[in-house]
C-alpha cells in the first residue's frame, strides 16, 4: 500500500528551478533510491519531503497532505551526508536525543540506545564524543540516531558518499541489513548506482531537476528510459543506428533504435557471432578490458586473463543478451563511456 | 507558503530591535540633523556651510583629523608588534599580559583622562616634558585606548594564521623579514585595515579623553559639539558639526565593512604552535614593552595618587566617597552614584543583550533568496551605526527629540540605560554574529527531523555554543555601560548621577578633597570595569573585541 506519495513537487531558488514537477510513490516497508548526478536536485527533493525547503505541490503520507505539518511533526528522520551529530553531546546522548524529546522513561531509553548502537556495530561507544570518531563511525551514529526516532519514513541524504570506497561498500551492505531488520520505509539519495543497487528495492532516476524514470530496481535496470539514464546506471556504452541493429541481431534480440551495453556484454571467445580487431588493452585484477573495432563500430569487451591478446589481433566475440538493454530512443552522446 | 512563514519569522525577530533603533537612534539623530538644516522654519542648507567656515570649527576639524591619524598610526606601530608577541611568541606570563593590555579598551575615558593628567600634569612624574594640556597628551591617551583594539583584532587573526605558507616561503629561501613582508602581512591585511578603520573611528569620535586632557584650548569635533550645545547654546552649529561627523563615520563604516569581508574570528581553526623568542623578535619585544609602560604608567600613578592624602599614605580619599564633596560639589554622596551606575549598567546590559541576540539571529540565519540576503545585510549595517555615531550626537538627539510630546521621556529612568544599550549594541552584535554564523544550519534541521520543535532545537544546537559568548558579551556591555560618559552626560539628572559624570564634576571643581575623591572614584570605576573585562577574557571567546 502506498505510504509516501509526492505529486507535482517544485522547488526553486530565486526563480531557478531545482526540482521540477517531481512525482514519487513508495510502499510501506520498501527502500527507494533516488539516483542522479551531483547538482541534479535530488538532495533538494529529499529536503522538500522533510519539510526543510519551501515547495509547491503535495507531499502525502497515507493520503494525508503534509503541507501544514512542520518538519518536527512529520516523523521523517533525515540523515545528513556528514552526519550532523550534536558536537557537545556524547554518542549515547546523540542517539538518545529523539527518545528524550518524546520523554521516554530513562531505563527504557538507555536500553534502546544500547540496542541501536549494537545494531550499527558500535556497542561500547556510548561515552565517546563525536569529534573522536572516524567518518564511518560518525555515519553509523547518525544512522542509529535517525532510527531512534522510530521514523515513519527515514530519509538518507548521500549517507555513504563521504566515506572511502572500501568502507562505503561494507557500510552499504550493513545499511541494507539494518533497514531490513528495522522494517523501515526509507528514501535514499545517492549518485552511486552500485550503492543504490546494494541498498534499495525501488529506483527513481533524476536528471536536471526532473525524475526521468522510476520503478522496481530490476525493471529500471533492465530497461533504461534513455541513453543518459543507461550510462548513469552503469552501462558502459550506448550504440544506435546500424551498429545497434547489428549487435541486437547478434544477441538474438528484436530490433530497437539503440542499445546499451555493459562492459561485460561482449566476451572474447574462440568462435562467436561478432568479429573485430583489438585497438586497446587494459589489464585489471580480474580480467582484460578491451576496445574492439567491429563492423558495428568500437565496442567494449572483456577477456579472461589467460587469453594472450594485444592491439592489432583479430578476435571473435560472444554476446550476452542479459548484459545489454534495448533502448527506445537514439543516443545523443553515444561515445560517452563510464568506468 | 513556507517562504511566507520564513519572512514573517524574520520580520518578527527584527521588529523589536528595529523599533528600538528607530525610536531611540534614528529619531534622535535625524532630529538633530534636522536642526542643522531647518532654521527659523525653513530649509537653510547655507547655514551648515556658514558654520563649517567658522575658524574655530575649522580648527576643531583639522585637530580631529590630524590627532586621529597620528594616534591610529601609533596604535598600529605599537599594537602590531604586541599582537605578534602576545599571540605567537612563547613569553612568560603571556596570558596575563594579554589580558592586561586589552583592559584599556573598556576603561572609562574619564578615568584615563584623570590618570594621564596625574602623570603629566603639575607635580606629576613626567611633568618636565611639558605635555600638560597639549595635543601630545591627547594623542597618547588615544593610543592608550586603541592599541588594545589593534591587539584584539589583528592578534586573533595572527593566532589562527596558517603557518605553512610562511614555512614554504622560508623553504624557498625567504628570510624572516621577507616572510613577514611577502606572506604574513598580506594575509593579515584585511584584519589590519579593519583595525585601523575602527581605531580611526574611535579616535575621531573620542569624547571624554579629549575633554579631560584638552580642556578649552584644544577641542575636537566631538568636544566642539558638546561645547556648542551646553556652553554656547548654538544648536545649529552643533547640528552642522554632527552632520559632518555622521557623513565621515558612515563612509568609514562602509570601508570597515568592506575590509571585514574575510572569515570571522570563529571560522578559522588552525592554531599555530608558539615560537621561542629569538634575536629577530627584539624590536617587537621592545615595542610591546613600550606599550606596556604607556598602559601601566598612568594606571599606576592613578592608584598611587588615590592613596595619598596630605603627603601621607591614607584611605581618606576613599572614605570621603560617602560624602558629597567639599562645598557641596555634588547633590548626592559618591556611593549613591556607584549604586546608581551599577543599576543602570545592569539594565543597559540586558537590553543590549536582548537586542543584540535578536539582531545577530536575524543577520546570521541562512537566506534563501538574493533579496532576503540583501535585506539581512542592510539590517547588519544598520545596527552597526551606533558604533560610529558619536555618543554626544546621540545624547544631544535624545535631548531635543524625546523631551516633548508624543515621546515625553525626558524624566524617564529608562532613558539612560536605553542610550547606553544602544552604544553597547554593536559590540554585542560583533561578539555574537561570528558564533551564531558558525553554527551549521543543518544541525538545527537534523534536530527538527528527529522531532525537536524549533525551541528544543535551539536548546541542543545553539545553547551549548552560545552561552559563553553570551556571557562575554554581557560582561563587555556591562563594562561599556559603566564607563559611558558622552551620551550619559547629556541625559543624567543632577540628583541621580552616574560615576563617570561624578568624576568629571569633581575634577572640574578646584580643591584637594574633591580631586582626591575623583581619584578614588576613578580607581573604583576602573577596577570594576577591569575586573569584569578580565573575567570576560577568561572565557576565551575569540570574537570579543573584533569589529
Coordinates of C-alpha atoms in Angstrom, one line a residue, chain B:
Chain B
X1 CA 3.8 29.2 1.7
X2 CA 6.7 28.1 3.9
X3 CA 8.6 31.1 2.3
X4 CA 5.9 33.5 3.6
X5 CA 6.3 31.9 7.0
X6 CA 10.1 32.4 6.9
X7 CA 9.7 36.1 6.0
X8 CA 7.1 36.5 8.8
X9 CA 9.5 34.9 11.3
X10 CA 12.3 37.1 10.1
X11 CA 10.2 40.3 10.4
X12 CA 9.0 39.2 13.9
X13 CA 12.6 38.8 15.1
X14 CA 13.7 42.0 13.6
X15 CA 10.8 44.1 14.6
X16 CA 11.8 44.8 18.3
X17 CA 15.3 45.9 17.6
X18 CA 14.1 47.9 14.6
X19 CA 11.5 49.7 16.7
X20 CA 14.0 50.4 19.4
X21 CA 16.6 51.6 16.9
X22 CA 14.0 53.7 15.1
X23 CA 12.7 55.4 18.3
X24 CA 16.0 55.8 20.2
X25 CA 18.5 56.2 17.5
X26 CA 17.1 57.2 14.1
X27 CA 14.6 59.6 15.5
X28 CA 17.1 61.5 17.8
X29 CA 19.9 61.5 15.3
X30 CA 17.6 62.7 12.5
X31 CA 16.0 65.2 14.8
X32 CA 19.4 66.6 15.4
X33 CA 20.4 66.6 11.8
X34 CA 17.1 68.4 11.1
X35 CA 18.3 71.2 13.4
X36 CA 21.2 71.8 11.2
X37 CA 19.2 72.3 8.1
X38 CA 16.0 73.9 9.3
X39 CA 16.4 77.3 10.6
X40 CA 13.5 79.6 11.5
X41 CA 11.0 77.3 10.0
X42 CA 12.7 77.0 6.6
X43 CA 15.3 74.9 5.0
X44 CA 18.7 76.5 5.3
X45 CA 21.5 74.5 3.8
X46 CA 23.7 77.5 3.6
X47 CA 23.7 77.7 7.4
X48 CA 25.6 74.5 7.6
X49 CA 28.2 75.8 5.2
X50 CA 28.5 79.0 7.3
X51 CA 29.1 77.1 10.4
X52 CA 31.7 74.9 8.8
X53 CA 33.5 78.1 7.6
X54 CA 34.0 79.4 11.1
X55 CA 37.6 79.5 12.2
X56 CA 37.2 77.7 15.5
X57 CA 35.2 75.0 13.8
X58 CA 37.8 74.5 11.1
X59 CA 40.4 74.3 13.8
X60 CA 38.4 71.6 15.5
X61 CA 38.0 69.6 12.3
X62 CA 41.7 69.9 11.4
X63 CA 42.7 69.0 15.0
X64 CA 40.4 65.9 14.9
X65 CA 41.8 64.8 11.6
X66 CA 45.5 65.0 12.5
X67 CA 45.3 63.7 16.0
X68 CA 43.2 60.7 14.9
X69 CA 45.6 60.0 12.1
X70 CA 48.7 60.2 14.2
X71 CA 47.1 58.2 17.0
X72 CA 45.9 55.5 14.5
X73 CA 49.5 55.2 13.1
X74 CA 51.0 55.0 16.6
X75 CA 48.4 52.5 17.8
X76 CA 49.3 50.3 14.8
X77 CA 53.1 50.8 15.3
X78 CA 52.8 49.7 18.9
X79 CA 49.9 47.3 18.6
X80 CA 51.0 45.2 15.7
X81 CA 54.3 44.0 17.3
X82 CA 52.4 43.5 20.6
X83 CA 49.8 41.4 18.7
X84 CA 52.6 39.3 17.3
X85 CA 54.4 38.9 20.6
X86 CA 51.3 38.1 22.6
X87 CA 49.8 35.6 20.2
X88 CA 52.8 33.9 18.5
X89 CA 55.8 34.1 20.8
X90 CA 56.2 32.0 24.0
X91 CA 57.0 34.6 26.6
X92 CA 56.3 34.0 30.3
X93 CA 53.1 35.5 31.6
X94 CA 51.7 35.8 28.1
X95 CA 48.0 35.2 29.1
X96 CA 48.2 37.8 31.9
X97 CA 50.0 40.4 29.7
X98 CA 47.4 39.9 27.0
X99 CA 44.5 40.4 29.5
X100 CA 46.2 43.5 30.9
X101 CA 46.8 45.1 27.5
X102 CA 43.2 44.5 26.5
X103 CA 41.7 46.1 29.5
X104 CA 42.2 49.7 28.5
X105 CA 39.6 49.4 25.8
X106 CA 36.8 49.3 28.4
X107 CA 38.4 51.7 30.9
X108 CA 36.1 54.7 31.3
X109 CA 37.5 57.7 29.3
X110 CA 37.1 59.9 32.3
X111 CA 39.3 57.6 34.4
X112 CA 42.0 57.5 31.7
X113 CA 41.9 61.3 31.4
X114 CA 42.4 61.7 35.1
X115 CA 45.2 59.2 35.1
X116 CA 47.1 60.9 32.3
X117 CA 46.6 64.3 33.9
X118 CA 48.3 62.9 37.1
X119 CA 51.2 61.6 35.1
X120 CA 52.0 64.7 33.0
X121 CA 50.3 67.5 34.9
X122 CA 51.7 69.8 37.6
X123 CA 53.8 67.7 40.1
X124 CA 53.5 64.5 38.1
X125 CA 56.5 62.3 37.5
X126 CA 56.9 63.4 33.9
X127 CA 55.7 67.0 34.2
X128 CA 59.1 68.2 33.0
X129 CA 58.2 67.1 29.5
X130 CA 55.7 69.9 29.4
X131 CA 52.9 67.9 27.8
X132 CA 50.1 69.0 30.1
X133 CA 47.1 70.2 28.2
X134 CA 48.8 69.7 24.9
X135 CA 48.0 67.6 21.9
X136 CA 50.7 65.1 22.7
X137 CA 48.8 64.1 25.8
X138 CA 45.6 63.7 23.9
X139 CA 47.3 61.5 21.2
X140 CA 49.0 59.4 24.0
X141 CA 45.6 58.9 25.6
X142 CA 44.0 57.8 22.3
X143 CA 46.8 55.3 21.7
X144 CA 46.4 54.1 25.3
X145 CA 42.8 53.1 24.4
X146 CA 43.1 51.9 20.9
X147 CA 46.3 49.8 20.9
X148 CA 44.1 47.2 22.6
X149 CA 41.8 47.2 19.6
X150 CA 44.7 46.5 17.3
X151 CA 45.9 43.7 19.5
X152 CA 42.5 42.2 19.7
X153 CA 41.6 42.3 16.0
X154 CA 45.0 41.6 14.5
X155 CA 46.1 39.2 17.3
X156 CA 43.1 37.0 16.8
X157 CA 43.8 36.8 13.0
X158 CA 47.6 36.2 13.7
X159 CA 46.9 33.4 16.1
X160 CA 44.8 31.5 13.6
X161 CA 47.1 32.2 10.7
X162 CA 48.1 29.1 8.8
X163 CA 51.9 28.9 9.3
X164 CA 52.5 26.7 6.3
X165 CA 52.7 29.3 3.5
X166 CA 55.3 31.1 5.6
X167 CA 57.2 27.9 6.1
X168 CA 57.0 27.3 2.3
X169 CA 58.5 30.7 1.7
X170 CA 61.3 30.1 4.2
X171 CA 62.0 26.8 2.5
X172 CA 62.3 28.7 -0.8
X173 CA 65.0 30.9 0.8
X174 CA 63.0 33.9 2.2
X175 CA 64.4 35.5 5.4
X176 CA 62.1 36.1 8.3
X177 CA 61.8 39.7 7.3
X178 CA 60.9 38.7 3.8
X179 CA 58.3 36.2 5.0
X180 CA 56.8 38.9 7.1
X181 CA 56.7 41.3 4.2
X182 CA 55.6 38.9 1.4
X183 CA 53.4 36.3 3.2
X184 CA 52.3 37.3 6.7
X185 CA 51.4 41.0 6.3
X186 CA 49.5 40.5 3.0
X187 CA 47.5 37.7 4.7
X188 CA 46.8 39.9 7.7
X189 CA 46.0 42.9 5.6
X190 CA 42.2 42.7 5.9
X191 CA 42.5 42.5 9.7
X192 CA 44.9 45.4 9.8
X193 CA 42.8 47.6 7.6
X194 CA 39.7 46.7 9.6
X195 CA 41.5 47.5 12.9
X196 CA 42.9 50.8 11.5
X197 CA 39.5 51.9 10.3
X198 CA 37.9 51.2 13.6
X199 CA 40.7 52.8 15.6
X200 CA 40.4 55.9 13.4
X201 CA 36.7 55.9 14.1
X202 CA 37.1 55.6 17.8
X203 CA 39.8 58.4 17.8
X204 CA 37.7 60.7 15.7
X205 CA 34.7 60.3 18.0
X206 CA 36.6 60.2 21.3
X207 CA 35.0 62.5 23.8
X208 CA 35.9 62.0 27.4
X209 CA 39.6 61.8 26.8
X210 CA 39.8 65.0 24.7
X211 CA 37.6 66.9 27.1
X212 CA 39.6 66.0 30.2
X213 CA 43.0 66.4 28.6
X214 CA 42.4 69.1 26.1
X215 CA 40.3 71.4 28.2
X216 CA 39.2 74.5 26.4
X217 CA 42.4 75.0 24.4
X218 CA 42.2 72.0 22.2
X219 CA 38.9 70.7 21.0
X220 CA 37.9 68.1 18.5
X221 CA 34.7 67.9 16.5
X222 CA 33.2 65.8 19.3
X223 CA 34.0 68.1 22.1
X224 CA 33.2 71.1 20.0
X225 CA 29.6 69.7 19.6
X226 CA 29.5 69.4 23.3
X227 CA 30.7 72.9 23.9
X228 CA 28.4 74.4 21.3
X229 CA 25.4 72.6 22.9
X230 CA 26.0 73.1 26.6
X231 CA 28.0 76.2 26.9
X232 CA 27.1 78.4 23.9
X233 CA 23.6 77.0 23.2
X234 CA 24.5 77.2 19.5
X235 CA 22.3 74.2 18.4
X236 CA 22.6 74.9 14.7
X237 CA 26.4 74.9 14.9
X238 CA 26.4 71.7 16.9
X239 CA 24.0 70.1 14.4
X240 CA 26.1 71.1 11.5
X241 CA 29.1 69.5 13.0
X242 CA 27.2 66.4 13.8
X243 CA 26.1 66.1 10.2
X244 CA 29.7 66.3 9.1
X245 CA 30.7 63.7 11.6
X246 CA 27.8 61.4 10.6
X247 CA 28.9 61.5 6.9
X248 CA 32.5 60.8 7.7
X249 CA 31.6 58.0 10.1
X250 CA 29.2 56.3 7.7
X251 CA 31.9 56.4 5.0
X252 CA 34.4 54.9 7.4
X253 CA 31.9 52.2 8.5
X254 CA 31.3 51.2 4.9
X255 CA 35.1 51.0 4.4
X256 CA 35.4 48.8 7.5
X257 CA 32.6 46.5 6.3
X258 CA 34.5 46.0 3.0
X259 CA 37.7 45.2 4.9
X260 CA 35.8 42.8 7.1
X261 CA 34.8 40.6 4.2
X262 CA 37.1 38.0 5.5
X263 CA 36.5 34.9 7.6
X264 CA 35.4 36.0 11.0
X265 CA 37.4 35.1 14.1
X266 CA 35.5 32.0 14.9
X267 CA 35.7 30.5 11.5
X268 CA 39.5 29.9 11.3
X269 CA 40.6 27.0 13.3
X270 CA 44.3 26.4 12.7
X271 CA 46.3 27.1 15.8
X272 CA 50.0 27.6 15.3
X273 CA 52.5 26.5 17.9
X274 CA 54.2 29.3 19.8
X275 CA 57.8 30.1 18.9
X276 CA 60.5 30.7 21.4
X277 CA 61.7 34.3 21.3
X278 CA 64.8 34.9 19.2
X279 CA 67.0 37.8 18.4
X280 CA 64.8 38.7 15.5
X281 CA 62.0 39.3 17.9
X282 CA 63.8 42.1 19.8
X283 CA 62.1 45.0 18.0
X284 CA 58.7 43.5 18.6
X285 CA 59.5 42.9 22.3
X286 CA 60.7 46.5 22.7
X287 CA 57.5 47.8 21.2
X288 CA 55.4 45.6 23.4
X289 CA 57.4 46.8 26.4
X290 CA 56.8 50.5 25.4
X291 CA 53.1 49.8 25.1
X292 CA 53.2 48.2 28.5
X293 CA 54.8 51.3 30.0
X294 CA 52.3 53.5 28.3
X295 CA 49.4 51.5 29.7
X296 CA 50.8 50.8 33.2
X297 CA 52.2 54.2 33.8
X298 CA 49.0 56.2 34.1
X299 CA 47.2 53.4 35.8
X300 CA 49.9 53.1 38.5
X301 CA 50.1 56.8 39.1
X302 CA 46.3 57.0 39.4
X303 CA 46.3 54.2 42.0
X304 CA 49.2 55.7 43.9
X305 CA 47.8 59.2 44.0
X306 CA 44.4 58.0 45.1
X307 CA 46.1 56.5 48.2
X308 CA 47.9 59.8 49.1
X309 CA 46.5 62.5 51.2
X310 CA 48.3 65.5 52.7
X311 CA 51.6 63.9 51.8
X312 CA 51.0 60.6 53.5
X313 CA 49.5 57.2 52.6
X314 CA 45.9 57.1 53.6
X315 CA 42.4 55.9 52.7
X316 CA 41.0 59.3 53.3
X317 CA 40.1 59.8 49.6
X318 CA 38.1 56.6 49.7
X319 CA 36.4 57.4 53.0
X320 CA 35.3 60.8 51.5
X321 CA 33.3 58.9 48.9
X322 CA 30.5 58.7 51.4
X323 CA 30.2 62.5 51.3
X324 CA 29.0 64.7 48.5
X325 CA 32.3 66.6 48.4
X326 CA 33.6 69.9 49.7
X327 CA 31.3 72.9 49.2
X328 CA 28.5 70.6 48.0
X329 CA 30.2 69.9 44.7
X330 CA 27.6 67.2 44.2
X331 CA 24.0 66.8 45.2
X332 CA 24.4 63.2 46.5
X333 CA 27.3 61.2 48.0
X334 CA 29.5 59.4 45.6
X335 CA 28.4 56.0 46.9
X336 CA 24.9 56.8 45.7
X337 CA 26.4 57.3 42.3
X338 CA 28.1 54.0 42.4
X339 CA 24.8 52.2 43.2
X340 CA 23.1 54.2 40.5
X341 CA 25.8 53.4 38.0
X342 CA 25.6 49.6 38.7
X343 CA 21.8 49.6 38.5
X344 CA 21.8 51.4 35.1
X345 CA 24.6 49.1 33.8
X346 CA 22.5 46.1 34.7
X347 CA 19.5 47.5 32.8
X348 CA 21.7 48.5 29.8
X349 CA 23.2 45.1 29.8
X350 CA 20.0 43.0 29.5
X351 CA 18.6 45.5 27.0
X352 CA 21.7 45.3 24.7
X353 CA 21.8 41.5 25.1
X354 CA 18.2 41.0 24.1
X355 CA 18.6 43.4 21.2
X356 CA 21.9 42.0 20.2
X357 CA 20.7 38.4 20.3
X358 CA 17.7 39.3 18.1
X359 CA 19.9 41.2 15.6
X360 CA 22.6 38.5 15.5
X361 CA 19.9 35.9 14.9
X362 CA 18.4 37.8 12.1
X363 CA 21.6 38.6 10.3
X364 CA 23.1 35.1 10.6
X365 CA 20.2 32.8 9.5
X366 CA 20.8 31.5 6.0
X367 CA 19.0 33.4 3.3
X368 CA 17.0 31.6 0.7
X369 CA 16.8 34.3 -1.9
X370 CA 19.0 37.1 -3.1
X371 CA 16.6 39.7 -1.9
X372 CA 16.4 38.1 1.6
X373 CA 20.2 38.1 1.8
X374 CA 20.3 41.7 0.8
X375 CA 17.7 42.6 3.4
X376 CA 19.8 40.9 6.1
X377 CA 23.0 42.7 5.0
X378 CA 21.2 46.0 5.3
X379 CA 20.0 45.2 8.8
X380 CA 23.5 44.2 9.7
X381 CA 24.9 47.6 8.6
X382 CA 22.0 49.5 10.2
X383 CA 22.7 48.0 13.7
X384 CA 26.4 48.8 13.4
X385 CA 25.7 52.5 13.0
X386 CA 25.6 53.3 16.8
X387 CA 29.3 52.2 16.8
X388 CA 30.2 55.2 14.7
X389 CA 27.7 57.9 15.5
X390 CA 29.1 59.8 18.4
X391 CA 27.7 59.4 21.8
X392 CA 27.4 63.1 22.1
X393 CA 25.3 63.3 19.0
X394 CA 23.1 60.6 20.4
X395 CA 22.7 62.2 23.8
X396 CA 22.0 65.5 22.2
X397 CA 19.5 64.0 19.9
X398 CA 17.7 62.4 22.8
X399 CA 17.5 65.8 24.4
X400 CA 15.8 67.5 21.6
X401 CA 13.5 64.8 20.3
X402 CA 12.4 62.8 23.3
X403 CA 11.7 65.8 25.6
X404 CA 8.4 66.7 24.1
X405 CA 5.2 65.0 23.1
X406 CA 4.5 62.4 21.8
X407 CA 7.6 61.0 23.4
X408 CA 7.8 62.7 26.7
X409 CA 10.6 60.6 28.1
X410 CA 12.9 63.3 29.4
X411 CA 12.5 62.2 33.0
X412 CA 12.1 58.5 32.4
X413 CA 14.6 56.5 34.3
X414 CA 14.8 54.1 31.3
X415 CA 16.4 56.8 29.1
X416 CA 20.0 56.4 30.2
X417 CA 20.0 52.6 30.1
X418 CA 18.5 52.7 26.6
X419 CA 21.1 55.1 25.4
X420 CA 23.9 53.0 26.9
X421 CA 22.4 49.8 25.5
X422 CA 22.5 51.4 22.0
X423 CA 26.1 52.4 22.4
X424 CA 27.0 48.8 23.5
X425 CA 24.8 47.1 20.9
X426 CA 27.3 47.0 18.0
X427 CA 29.9 45.4 20.4
X428 CA 27.4 42.7 21.5
X429 CA 26.4 42.0 17.9
X430 CA 30.0 41.7 16.8
X431 CA 30.7 39.1 19.6
X432 CA 27.6 37.0 18.8
X433 CA 27.5 37.1 15.0
X434 CA 30.6 35.0 14.2
X435 CA 29.5 32.5 16.8
X436 CA 25.9 32.1 15.6
X437 CA 27.1 32.3 12.0
X438 CA 29.5 29.4 12.6
X439 CA 26.6 27.1 13.5
X440 CA 25.7 24.8 10.6
X441 CA 22.0 25.4 9.9
X442 CA 21.7 21.7 9.0
X443 CA 22.4 20.8 12.7
X444 CA 19.1 22.6 13.6
X445 CA 17.5 20.8 10.7
X446 CA 18.8 17.5 11.9
X447 CA 17.2 18.2 15.3
X448 CA 13.9 19.1 13.6
X449 CA 13.8 15.9 11.6
X450 CA 14.4 14.0 14.8
X451 CA 11.2 15.6 16.2
X452 CA 12.6 18.6 18.0
X453 CA 10.5 21.8 17.9
X454 CA 12.4 25.0 17.0
X455 CA 12.7 25.8 20.7
X456 CA 14.1 22.4 21.5
X457 CA 16.5 22.6 18.6
X458 CA 17.7 25.9 20.0
X459 CA 18.5 24.2 23.3
X460 CA 20.5 21.4 21.8
X461 CA 22.2 23.2 18.9
X462 CA 22.6 26.9 19.8
X463 CA 22.8 27.0 23.6
X464 CA 26.0 24.8 24.1
X465 CA 27.8 27.1 21.6
X466 CA 26.3 30.5 22.5
X467 CA 26.3 30.6 26.3
X468 CA 29.9 31.5 26.8
X469 CA 29.9 34.3 24.1
X470 CA 26.6 35.5 25.6
X471 CA 28.2 35.8 29.0
X472 CA 31.3 37.5 27.5
X473 CA 29.0 39.9 25.6
X474 CA 27.1 40.6 28.8
X475 CA 30.4 41.5 30.6
X476 CA 31.5 43.6 27.7
X477 CA 28.2 45.5 27.6
X478 CA 28.3 45.9 31.4
X479 CA 31.8 47.4 31.3
X480 CA 31.0 49.7 28.5
X481 CA 27.8 50.9 30.2
X482 CA 29.6 51.6 33.5
X483 CA 32.2 53.8 31.8
X484 CA 29.8 55.5 29.2
X485 CA 30.2 59.2 29.5
X486 CA 29.3 61.0 26.2
X487 CA 25.6 60.3 26.0
X488 CA 25.0 60.0 29.7
X489 CA 26.4 63.4 30.4
X490 CA 23.6 64.9 28.4
X491 CA 20.8 62.8 29.9
X492 CA 21.8 62.5 33.5
X493 CA 19.9 64.3 36.3
X494 CA 22.0 66.0 39.0
X495 CA 20.3 64.2 41.8
X496 CA 20.9 60.8 40.2
X497 CA 24.4 60.9 38.6
X498 CA 26.5 58.1 37.3
X499 CA 30.0 57.5 38.5
X500 CA 31.8 58.9 35.3
X501 CA 29.7 62.0 35.5
X502 CA 30.5 62.5 39.2
X503 CA 34.2 62.1 38.5
X504 CA 34.0 64.7 35.8
X505 CA 32.2 67.1 38.1
X506 CA 34.7 66.5 40.9
X507 CA 37.8 67.2 38.7
X508 CA 36.1 70.4 37.3
X509 CA 35.9 71.7 40.9
X510 CA 39.1 73.1 42.4
X511 CA 40.0 71.8 45.8
X512 CA 42.1 69.0 47.1
X513 CA 39.4 66.9 48.7
X514 CA 37.3 66.9 45.6
X515 CA 40.3 66.0 43.5
X516 CA 41.2 63.2 45.9
X517 CA 37.7 61.9 45.7
X518 CA 37.8 62.0 41.9
X519 CA 40.9 59.8 42.1
X520 CA 39.4 57.3 44.5
X521 CA 36.2 57.1 42.4
X522 CA 38.3 56.6 39.3
X523 CA 40.2 53.7 40.8
X524 CA 36.9 52.1 41.9
X525 CA 35.3 52.6 38.5
X526 CA 38.4 51.4 36.6
X527 CA 38.9 48.4 38.9
X528 CA 35.3 47.3 38.4
X529 CA 35.4 47.5 34.6
X530 CA 38.9 45.9 34.5
X531 CA 37.7 43.0 36.7
X532 CA 34.6 42.5 34.5
X533 CA 36.9 42.5 31.4
X534 CA 39.3 40.1 33.0
X535 CA 36.5 37.6 33.6
X536 CA 35.4 38.1 30.0
X537 CA 39.0 37.4 28.9
X538 CA 39.0 34.2 30.9
X539 CA 36.0 32.9 28.8
X540 CA 38.4 32.9 25.8
X541 CA 35.7 33.9 23.3
X542 CA 37.7 34.7 20.2
X543 CA 35.2 37.2 18.8
X544 CA 35.3 39.6 21.8
X545 CA 36.6 43.0 20.7
X546 CA 36.7 42.3 17.0
X547 CA 34.8 44.6 14.7

